Amino acid sequence: MRPLKIYLADLTYTTLSLATEAFPLNIGFVGAFCKARFGSDVEITPFKYIDDLDDALHRSAPDVLGMSNYPWNHHVGIEFFRMMREISPPTVCVMGGPNIPLDDNLRTRYLLTEPEIDFYAYLEGEEPFSNLVARIFDVGLDKDTLKREPVPGMVHRVSDGEVMKGLFLSRRRNLDEIPSPYLTGFLDRFFDGRLSPLLETNRGCPFACTFCHEGNDLITKVNYFSVDRVKAELDYVVDHVREPVHNLMFADPNFAMYERDYEICDYIAALQRKHNWPTNIFASTGKNKKERIAAALRTLRGTMTLWMSVQSMDEVVLKEIKRDNISIDTMMSLPQVFEEFGVPTYSELILALPGETYESHVRSVAQVVEAGIDTVSLYTLMLLHGTELALPSTRAKYGLKSHFRIMPRDFGKLSNGRVVVEIEEVVTATDTLSFEEYQKARQIHLVVNVVCNGKGFGPLFKLFKEAGVPFFDLIHGTVEAMAGAPERVRAIVDSFRRLTREELWDSEADLREFATRHESYERLLNGGLGTNLIQTHLAKSLRIMEDWTGFLFQVAEDVFARHNVAASRKAMLEEVKRFCQGRVHNLWGEDRGADVPVYAFHYDLPAWYVPSNKSPLEDFRLAEPRRLAFKFPPDVLAETN
């Protein structure tokens, strides 16, 4: 008797670029658990790339096809199930993942409207999937027979109007009972020089954020893999990772917040000293426990980013989204702790959260900017299946109004010619935020990305701080003065305003019909449709930074005048302007290596603009003017005669 053939897929789009670069750890756990239970009776193949799965299905159809379900790969999973129906109708199609409604009635409706899904694994998928495989061994692959009885941990569609629910399984406390997909070799094929290894040291989140899949009441208890197992996986990864991959990722929602995480970070630091890997570590750092996070990140010597996902700084909003048990003050005190250690800092804010007004959102942006965060990521609130915010009762409570838009980079064309596109639902108005205010706030987001992120204008921020002038006054003033901006700057902002409205659709069905047309696919390929508007307009801005610089410092002069800043500071402003002009000059020019601007300075700006310096610019006055050449890359300065 041949083994049961199983394909497991956690797909990413690769049409324009690699949309999600992480190893498919989720299906790795499911596959390793199933293999440990059934041994040679199952033949399991994992997939990450759409083309690989497409080709495999046509060469040899599996008995069971399992797909992960996230907002960024849901529709492609459904399309593959449809393809499977055409190629091999008997194949059992299974889906699992958090992207399913939280409410029981809505979950039932979801399964009834997605007839391509035979079975759905709820919450942790290892045991439910293996239970389904056990049932297949008991009764065979006939779907009608399989669906006559419930499968523990699974829900499935019996008919057009009936869904059957299996026994709800409790979460596994001892996570080491799940075989490691790394140590068993199950994920070896993904050490391909493209994907970044992804590890998980614990499961669960103690916070109940209403916008997040992790906010589910069922997973507030945190369970752990043993530290020894994590260390063994790190050793395995170091021995197998290939160039040019230098990244290590963690799936934990609060990495470095727990005492044991320091031991893990210390072990990684030892690997870095021995192997010079990883050089970049990506994880969502903890939201409390400042001292533990500080100790862990210092150990990693700047290779791990401090990610402070505040989402809002407003106490009313934080309470409404059940995030008021997170110490925002603690988070916002961390940037100063790490500035001198060179640890990059990131923060997130979300627009259109419940209870938020335009004014409170702008205040939140201002507070994060003033905290000196290196990169401020500003998002529009997504309504995700499996979250409290997406429930009809919550939508009604806060008057949430939404639109649909294409998810950037998440599209492709299958071998059967079908175009697949992922679509997200975003909140664009609430009972406290109008649609017009949503659009205005998005303009603030664009200017923050141009002016604050990347630190090209970091010296200007430092001068504002010394002068006691809120830097956000410059951001807000730039938006308000946009009518007087240089033509090329206005053109970019006008384009952003227009496309911010045009990317939004009232109907998901209408958008999907439009986006999957073959003529629309060509627009997706050439960037005329479905792009990240912030990133595309930031890229356009980086090509004309001389225009942005002139305009920004013109606004800065006006802000200084309104604050009655001393004349000496205004003279310093001119010096800082030249310094910034050199730093952002011709960033993307092919001739940048030869195009070297040279400016004369009366202050030692390079010495002043270092994190360890706490002295004001006036202390760095030079006896004689000094000329500086701004060589490529822009932040490398060379002194000339």
CSV table of C-alpha atoms in Angstrom, one decimal, residues 11 34 51 86 138 183 225 229 257 294 298 354 363 476 478 489 491 519 580 591 597 619 626:
chain,number,residue,atom,x,y,z
A,11,LEU,CA,2.4,30.4,-0.1
A,34,CYS,CA,2.1,14.4,11.3
A,51,ASP,CA,5.0,28.2,-9.2
A,86,GLU,CA,-10.3,20.4,-11.9
A,138,ASP,CA,-9.8,4.7,9.1
A,183,LEU,CA,15.9,19.3,13.6
A,225,PHE,CA,9.4,25.7,23.7
A,229,ARG,CA,15.4,23.2,21.9
A,257,MET,CA,9.9,40.5,27.3
A,294,ALA,CA,17.1,46.6,27.2
A,298,ARG,CA,22.3,45.4,24.3
A,354,PRO,CA,-12.0,53.2,17.7
A,363,ARG,CA,-1.0,64.2,18.6
A,476,HIS,CA,2.3,70.1,10.2
A,478,THR,CA,4.9,71.5,5.7
A,489,VAL,CA,6.9,68.4,-4.7
A,491,ALA,CA,3.0,67.0,-8.1
A,519,GLU,CA,-5.7,44.3,-18.7
A,580,CYS,CA,21.3,68.2,5.1
A,591,ASP,CA,26.6,59.5,-11.2
A,597,PRO,CA,28.8,68.5,-3.4
A,619,ASP,CA,29.8,74.8,21.4
A,626,ARG,CA,36.0,74.1,7.0
